[in-house]
Amino acid sequence: MDALQRKNRRLILQLVLGGLLMFGFGFALVPLYDVFCRITGLNGKITNTGPVAVEEADSSRDIRVQFIGVNNEAMPWEFRPLLNTVSVNPGEMRQMAFFARNPTARRMVAQAIPSVTPSEAAQYLHKVSCFCFDQQALEADERMEMPLLFVIDKKLPPDIHTITLSYTLFDITPVLPVAQIKTADIQRSPL
Amino acid sequence: MIKRVWLLPWIGSLVSLPAAAAWDVNITPGATAISREVYDLHMTIFWICVAIGVVVFGVMFWSIIHHRKSRGAEARNFHENTAVEILWTLIPFVILIAMAIPATATLIKMYDNTDADIDIQVTGYQWKWRYQYLGQDIDFFSSLTTPNEQIDNEAPKGENYLLEVDHPLVLPVGKKIRFLFTANDVIHSWWVPDLAVKKDAIPGFINESWAIPEESGIYRGQCTELCGRGHGFMPIVVEVKPQAEFEQWLADTREATVAQAASATEEWSLEQLIEHGEQVYNTTCAACHQATGQGIPGAFPALAGSPVALGDIDAHINIVLHGKAGTAMQAFGAQLNAVDLAAVITYERNAWGNDTGDSVSPQRITELQQ
Amino acid sequence: MDTTLSQTVGTTDHGHGPAKGLGRWFFTTNHKDIGTLYLWFSLLMFLTGGCMALMIRAELFQPGLQLVRPEFFNQMTTMHGLIMVFGAVMPAFVGLANWMVPMMVGAPDMALPRMNNWSFWILPFAFSLMLSTLFMEGGGPNFGWTFYAPLSTTYAPPSVTFFIFAVHMMGVSSIMGAINIIATILNLRAPGMTMMKLPLFVWTWLITAFLLIAVMPVLAGVVTMMLMDIHFGTSFFNAAGGGDPVLFQHVFWFFGHPEVYIMILPAFGIVSEIIPTFARKRLFGYASMVYATSSIALLSFLVWAHHMFAVGMPLAGELFFMFATMLIAVPTGVKVFNWVATMYHGSMTFETPMLFALSFVVLFTIGGFSGLMLAIAPADFQYHDTYFVVAHFHYVLVPGAIFSIMAGAYYWLPKWTGHMYNESLGKAHFWLSFVGVNITFFPMHFLGLAGMPRRIPDYALQFADFNAVASTGAFIFGLSQLLFVYNIISCIRGGERATDQVWEGSHGLEWTLPSPVPYHTFSQPPVIK
């Protein structure tokens, strides 16, 4: 093997490695994007969840929190917030609920996906518990009130007066007989 | 109606002069303070570009004319000059900063978070829009009303061809409207040039934007994100009205909803249902299943002669009410009222050679929805 | 480093000519043969994609649906974009690189000749696969060349899987081509050919090749994620499973924006070769051209989200991407100024390659201006996804990339074939193309500003007149390409003998070789002054 071949081989190796690295980087963008969203509040993703230390509410500020329920695609459930808006003081823990009813004649499973706007507010909305943490199953014609417990951080920027929290309900009922339901099991035939 | 003037000097019409409607060459100054600011920003940057273009192309064409071999020009020997090169790196930089300042100011104004007077949820569907006035009990769909005959060139095209809807979005003058965007299926984008609002409606996510319309009028826009075959056929019509008229509209609309609910208890004849059903079908169903009921092979099933439309009535009603999981068939139970649903199902069972003679009563629909 | 090279390069025996028959083309490892294959393939794809464009323009000639249904219209816009980007522009540049880079750096061939054969022959299979989707049930890809999820995943026709495989194959081909070009430039330069003596075409291709290796794998990654979402139940882009359709756009444009520069940097190189030749004057600011190209390439990784201003980013994000995008105007401006300074006090003549190169400078700059306008985020809300964007990227891609390829073809054809092409026919081709392109794409600015969204098969009446004008221009441009094809074929078959130097003002190693170039060149490395 002469010097040129060696040189070529080393270069190819480096470049192929670079290519593979970039292929990996493409996939690494997925978690990187989540981190990026958490920092910037991009897309209104809520990442603050779980128990929170109780603190005194800031009664000098009233934040209007708006709730929206959206059905995705062919999702036939009735789905709406019990109240359209509530007024909340920052630091105050508040309970809310969404109403859901399965009008069909079969058992269905749903997953609610939350989103917040303005996206700058997302990182200050803390969800202690939420029906969106789990999948929700309803038997035929069953109704349910699905609870949500949240706190707005006192550090919420002063120019934000209204926060809108939307839930989109996705039908994730397995097409085949219900065995184990995982989020990843969604089956959807194209058109 | 449209004059086809082939040889109009189109280059000359670059400048924003009020031209004939068919030769519009510029963005609209619009009906809000923000849209006017965007228009001014657009014109400022346009003229800066024109000025740079005049200088650069001026030197270039001057060289092309004077430094050509046929005129005996001899090539000089210079090929670099650090001072000049640094200078023409810095000058554009300064120009860019001058552009960035007003652009940033406008953008910051667009992100203003003060409370709105009205919140409207805008949901994109394949291929229509849904408007919900939050907390006002107003919720309706807005679909294209241009008849298929016009699109297929079988009838002369109307004045607002492809830009007309059955239920426009109605807004009051001078109030801050906050729009909350989301979508039901794929990504759509809601654009009304006169409001300078363009925002993507993304399934599962919510976006916001706002506008304060300052003049009454009708403003038209379109979906601007490719969303499938009907992308070009889901326009937006916004009617801005004085406050009093707006409140009248709110009252009328609520009354109409009540009246519609009442009509669901009336008796409808087969002919009445078919007649009404055809209208509903053409605005709601024809985009996929086609006006001929033939569907699109491989994408949307035909209804003419289909086992659903000829088979069990309750199964047919069930699919229309609740959609069909795993397909593009939406749940229309939440989109249409009982009369519309009864009429459209009746129509589907009696059109294009489907001769079942079945009639579905609004009462039956109401019963099944309970 | 270079001294060791001189011993190794000259030792291979290259006495023989091309093989006989069709086998020559299937099994060739000769850079000139492979360059020719790439160029013919790209011409074929250019005409195919062009026919699709004409179908689109014919449908849009008048309001109403006349010729095609909306679902087929969407397949046409998608296929037109994919074929022009991946089938016409990129292979044409690779073809020119195959032909010219070894000759310009004084190398006997590409560094990896057998891989070279492979990277070409993947392409016909990839594109046959992609075009075959048009005949499948449910039709071909109909979600735009940007294939945004969920339209391209949950809502896609079944043929999307074949589309994904085709993209994988194109990606592999591009990456192999890029590796080959980098290896040739870095390892096979003749002794004395230092980096800062490389012709600008070689420099721009070196930078392009690095961009290709950086972003084609990301494209492969994003289509792989789509594949997994569609067939293996993952939820990268599916909101129901915790994925995010907006993530698709971020990953796609992380590839997509550098991709735009992949399609324009080699064009800068070609134009930087042609203008000095016909101005009979050295390129002004060689070093700053190299630095400008490099900084455009680096900046291209920081601006992707300017394609997504309407997607709902926080204020800080919009501002960052707006400023970064505006910054690209600086190095781009430097390049334009350098070209103009090269012409200034030159001794210019206006043969066909020069005409194409000059109109490149003017029309690409107009595309640059509209690009600058699009960078202004608040104004972009009025431009985004309208015909203004269509006008913008066609101005940088058609009279930009495509004109530079045509300029290069006319410029080097005499060297390749040994015959001069027909100059009057070439000029006729230029003027018809120039007029056609402007009639087609200039009115699109007005259409976009007046409010016409892109990717719609039918439009409101106020857009009718400019659409009719644009369609007329498209047919002028499209049909005038037949002159190009005829001119190439007649130049190959005969014509006035070309001298070795071909052009009075040409400089560089490739012009020291005989015309037509022998099958093997620089078996002994040339001496560089």
CSV table of N, CA and C in Angstrom, one decimal, chain A residues 43 45 64 66 68-76 84 101 103-104 106 113-118 120 141 159-164 166 168 170-171 188-191, chain B residues 111 113-116 119 121 123 125 134-135 178 180 182-185 202-208 298-300 321-331 369-370:
chain,number,residue,atom,x,y,z
A,43,ASN,N,-42.9,26.2,21.5
A,43,ASN,CA,-44.0,25.2,21.3
A,43,ASN,C,-44.9,25.1,22.5
A,45,LYS,N,-44.5,23.7,25.3
A,45,LYS,CA,-44.4,22.4,26.0
A,45,LYS,C,-44.2,22.6,27.5
A,64,ARG,N,-55.4,35.4,34.1
A,64,ARG,CA,-56.5,34.8,33.5
A,64,ARG,C,-56.0,33.5,32.8
A,66,GLN,N,-57.0,30.3,30.6
A,66,GLN,CA,-58.0,29.9,29.7
A,66,GLN,C,-57.8,28.4,29.3
A,68,ILE,N,-58.9,25.1,26.8
A,68,ILE,CA,-59.5,24.8,25.5
A,68,ILE,C,-59.3,23.3,25.4
A,69,GLY,N,-60.4,22.7,24.9
A,69,GLY,CA,-60.4,21.2,24.6
A,69,GLY,C,-60.5,21.1,23.1
A,70,VAL,N,-59.6,20.3,22.4
A,70,VAL,CA,-59.7,20.1,21.0
A,70,VAL,C,-59.7,18.6,20.7
A,71,ASN,N,-60.6,18.2,19.8
A,71,ASN,CA,-60.6,16.8,19.3
A,71,ASN,C,-59.7,16.7,18.1
A,72,ASN,N,-58.8,15.8,18.1
A,72,ASN,CA,-58.0,15.6,16.9
A,72,ASN,C,-58.8,14.6,16.0
A,73,GLU,N,-58.6,14.8,14.7
A,73,GLU,CA,-59.1,13.9,13.7
A,73,GLU,C,-60.5,13.4,13.9
A,74,ALA,N,-60.7,12.1,13.8
A,74,ALA,CA,-62.0,11.5,14.0
A,74,ALA,C,-62.4,11.2,15.4
A,75,MET,N,-61.7,11.8,16.4
A,75,MET,CA,-62.0,11.6,17.8
A,75,MET,C,-63.4,12.0,18.1
A,76,PRO,N,-64.3,11.0,18.4
A,76,PRO,CA,-65.8,11.4,18.5
A,76,PRO,C,-66.2,11.8,20.0
A,84,ASN,N,-64.4,27.8,31.1
A,84,ASN,CA,-63.6,28.3,30.1
A,84,ASN,C,-62.4,29.1,30.6
A,101,ARG,N,-66.9,12.4,27.4
A,101,ARG,CA,-67.9,11.4,27.2
A,101,ARG,C,-67.6,10.6,26.0
A,103,PRO,N,-69.3,8.8,23.2
A,103,PRO,CA,-70.6,8.6,22.7
A,103,PRO,C,-70.7,7.3,21.8
A,104,THR,N,-69.6,6.7,21.6
A,104,THR,CA,-69.7,5.5,20.7
A,104,THR,C,-70.1,4.3,21.4
A,106,ARG,N,-68.3,1.6,21.7
A,106,ARG,CA,-67.2,0.7,22.0
A,106,ARG,C,-66.3,1.4,23.0
A,113,ILE,N,-52.9,15.8,24.7
A,113,ILE,CA,-51.6,16.4,24.6
A,113,ILE,C,-51.8,17.9,24.9
A,114,PRO,N,-51.0,18.4,25.9
A,114,PRO,CA,-51.2,19.8,26.3
A,114,PRO,C,-50.3,20.7,25.6
A,115,SER,N,-50.7,21.9,25.5
A,115,SER,CA,-49.9,23.0,24.9
A,115,SER,C,-50.3,24.3,25.5
A,116,VAL,N,-49.3,25.2,25.6
A,116,VAL,CA,-49.5,26.5,26.3
A,116,VAL,C,-49.2,27.6,25.4
A,117,THR,N,-49.9,28.7,25.4
A,117,THR,CA,-49.5,29.9,24.8
A,117,THR,C,-49.9,31.1,25.7
A,118,PRO,N,-49.1,32.2,25.7
A,118,PRO,CA,-47.9,32.4,25.0
A,118,PRO,C,-46.8,31.5,25.5
A,120,GLU,N,-43.8,31.8,26.1
A,120,GLU,CA,-43.0,32.3,27.2
A,120,GLU,C,-43.5,31.9,28.6
A,141,ASP,N,-70.4,5.0,26.0
A,141,ASP,CA,-71.3,6.0,26.7
A,141,ASP,C,-70.9,6.3,28.1
A,159,ASP,N,-45.5,41.0,32.0
A,159,ASP,CA,-46.3,41.4,30.9
A,159,ASP,C,-47.3,40.3,30.5
A,160,ILE,N,-47.3,39.2,31.1
A,160,ILE,CA,-48.2,38.1,30.8
A,160,ILE,C,-49.4,38.2,31.7
A,161,HIS,N,-50.6,38.4,31.1
A,161,HIS,CA,-51.8,38.4,31.9
A,161,HIS,C,-52.8,37.3,31.6
A,162,THR,N,-52.6,36.7,30.4
A,162,THR,CA,-53.5,35.6,30.0
A,162,THR,C,-52.6,34.4,29.6
A,163,ILE,N,-53.0,33.3,30.1
A,163,ILE,CA,-52.3,32.0,29.7
A,163,ILE,C,-53.4,31.1,29.2
A,164,THR,N,-53.1,30.6,28.0
A,164,THR,CA,-54.1,29.6,27.4
A,164,THR,C,-53.5,28.2,27.5
A,166,SER,N,-54.2,24.5,26.3
A,166,SER,CA,-55.1,23.7,25.4
A,166,SER,C,-54.8,22.2,25.6
A,168,THR,N,-55.4,18.7,23.4
A,168,THR,CA,-55.9,18.0,22.2
A,168,THR,C,-56.0,16.5,22.5
A,170,PHE,N,-56.3,12.8,21.4
A,170,PHE,CA,-56.0,11.9,20.3
A,170,PHE,C,-56.6,10.6,20.6
A,171,ASP,N,-57.2,9.9,19.6
A,171,ASP,CA,-57.7,8.6,19.7
A,171,ASP,C,-56.6,7.6,19.5
A,188,ARG,N,-52.2,3.6,12.5
A,188,ARG,CA,-53.0,4.4,11.7
A,188,ARG,C,-52.7,4.1,10.3
A,189,SER,N,-53.6,3.6,9.5
A,189,SER,CA,-53.3,3.3,8.1
A,189,SER,C,-53.4,4.7,7.4
A,190,PRO,N,-52.6,4.9,6.4
A,190,PRO,CA,-52.6,6.1,5.7
A,190,PRO,C,-53.9,6.2,4.9
A,191,LEU,N,-54.6,7.3,5.1
A,191,LEU,CA,-55.8,7.6,4.4
A,191,LEU,C,-56.7,6.4,4.2
B,111,TYR,N,-45.5,41.0,19.4
B,111,TYR,CA,-45.5,40.1,20.5
B,111,TYR,C,-46.1,40.7,21.8
B,113,ASN,N,-48.4,41.4,24.8
B,113,ASN,CA,-49.2,40.4,25.5
B,113,ASN,C,-50.4,41.0,26.3
B,114,THR,N,-50.7,42.2,26.0
B,114,THR,CA,-51.8,42.8,26.8
B,114,THR,C,-53.1,42.0,26.5
B,115,ASP,N,-54.1,42.1,27.5
B,115,ASP,CA,-55.3,41.4,27.4
B,115,ASP,C,-56.1,41.7,26.2
B,116,ALA,N,-56.8,40.8,25.6
B,116,ALA,CA,-57.6,41.0,24.5
B,116,ALA,C,-59.1,41.1,24.9
B,119,ASP,N,-61.5,36.5,22.6
B,119,ASP,CA,-60.6,35.4,22.2
B,119,ASP,C,-61.3,34.5,21.3
B,121,GLN,N,-60.9,30.9,19.1
B,121,GLN,CA,-60.1,29.8,18.7
B,121,GLN,C,-60.4,29.4,17.3
B,123,THR,N,-59.5,26.7,14.4
B,123,THR,CA,-59.0,25.4,14.2
B,123,THR,C,-59.1,25.0,12.7
B,125,TYR,N,-59.1,22.5,9.7
B,125,TYR,CA,-59.6,21.1,9.3
B,125,TYR,C,-59.2,20.9,7.8
B,134,LEU,N,-64.5,32.1,22.4
B,134,LEU,CA,-64.4,31.5,23.7
B,134,LEU,C,-65.3,32.2,24.7
B,135,GLY,N,-66.1,31.5,25.4
B,135,GLY,CA,-66.9,32.0,26.4
B,135,GLY,C,-68.2,32.7,25.9
B,178,ARG,N,-57.8,38.3,20.0
B,178,ARG,CA,-56.7,37.3,20.2
B,178,ARG,C,-57.1,36.0,19.5
B,180,LEU,N,-56.4,32.1,18.7
B,180,LEU,CA,-55.7,30.9,19.2
B,180,LEU,C,-55.8,29.9,18.1
B,182,THR,N,-55.1,26.2,16.2
B,182,THR,CA,-54.7,24.8,16.3
B,182,THR,C,-55.3,24.1,15.1
B,183,ALA,N,-55.0,22.8,15.0
B,183,ALA,CA,-55.5,22.1,13.8
B,183,ALA,C,-56.0,20.8,14.3
B,184,ASN,N,-56.9,20.2,13.4
B,184,ASN,CA,-57.5,19.0,13.7
B,184,ASN,C,-56.8,17.8,13.1
B,185,ASP,N,-56.0,18.0,12.0
B,185,ASP,CA,-55.4,16.9,11.3
B,185,ASP,C,-54.0,17.2,10.9
B,202,ILE,N,-51.2,24.0,14.1
B,202,ILE,CA,-50.5,22.7,14.2
B,202,ILE,C,-51.3,21.8,15.1
B,203,PRO,N,-51.5,20.5,14.6
B,203,PRO,CA,-52.3,19.6,15.4
B,203,PRO,C,-51.6,19.3,16.7
B,204,GLY,N,-52.3,19.4,17.8
B,204,GLY,CA,-51.7,19.1,19.1
B,204,GLY,C,-51.1,20.3,19.8
B,205,PHE,N,-51.0,21.4,19.1
B,205,PHE,CA,-50.3,22.6,19.7
B,205,PHE,C,-51.1,23.8,19.4
B,206,ILE,N,-50.8,24.8,20.3
B,206,ILE,CA,-51.6,26.0,20.2
B,206,ILE,C,-50.7,27.2,20.0
B,207,ASN,N,-51.1,28.1,19.1
B,207,ASN,CA,-50.3,29.3,18.7
B,207,ASN,C,-51.2,30.5,18.9
B,208,GLU,N,-50.7,31.6,19.1
B,208,GLU,CA,-51.5,32.8,19.2
B,208,GLU,C,-51.0,34.0,18.4
B,298,GLY,N,-58.3,4.9,-4.4
B,298,GLY,CA,-57.0,4.9,-3.7
B,298,GLY,C,-57.0,5.8,-2.6
B,299,ALA,N,-57.8,6.9,-2.6
B,299,ALA,CA,-57.7,7.8,-1.5
B,299,ALA,C,-59.1,7.9,-0.7
B,300,PHE,N,-60.1,8.2,-1.4
B,300,PHE,CA,-61.4,8.4,-0.8
B,300,PHE,C,-62.4,7.5,-1.4
B,321,LEU,N,-71.6,10.3,12.1
B,321,LEU,CA,-71.5,10.9,13.4
B,321,LEU,C,-70.1,10.8,14.1
B,322,HIS,N,-69.5,9.7,14.0
B,322,HIS,CA,-68.3,9.4,14.8
B,322,HIS,C,-67.1,9.3,14.0
B,323,GLY,N,-67.2,9.4,12.7
B,323,GLY,CA,-66.0,9.2,11.8
B,323,GLY,C,-65.6,7.8,11.8
B,324,LYS,N,-64.5,7.5,11.1
B,324,LYS,CA,-63.9,6.2,11.0
B,324,LYS,C,-62.5,6.2,11.4
B,325,ALA,N,-62.1,5.6,12.5
B,325,ALA,CA,-60.7,5.7,13.0
B,325,ALA,C,-59.8,5.1,11.9
B,326,GLY,N,-58.7,5.8,11.8
B,326,GLY,CA,-57.6,5.3,10.9
B,326,GLY,C,-57.9,5.8,9.4
B,327,THR,N,-58.9,6.6,9.2
B,327,THR,CA,-59.1,7.1,7.9
B,327,THR,C,-59.3,8.6,8.0
B,328,ALA,N,-59.4,9.3,6.8
B,328,ALA,CA,-59.6,10.7,6.8
B,328,ALA,C,-61.1,11.1,7.2
B,329,MET,N,-61.9,10.1,7.4
B,329,MET,CA,-63.4,10.4,7.7
B,329,MET,C,-63.5,10.9,9.0
B,330,GLN,N,-63.9,12.2,9.1
B,330,GLN,CA,-64.0,12.9,10.4
B,330,GLN,C,-65.3,12.6,11.1
B,331,ALA,N,-65.4,13.0,12.4
B,331,ALA,CA,-66.6,12.8,13.1
B,331,ALA,C,-67.4,14.0,12.9
B,369,GLN,N,-77.7,10.7,19.3
B,369,GLN,CA,-76.6,11.5,19.9
B,369,GLN,C,-76.7,11.6,21.4
B,370,GLN,N,-77.9,11.3,21.9
B,370,GLN,CA,-78.1,11.4,23.4
B,370,GLN,C,-77.2,10.4,24.2
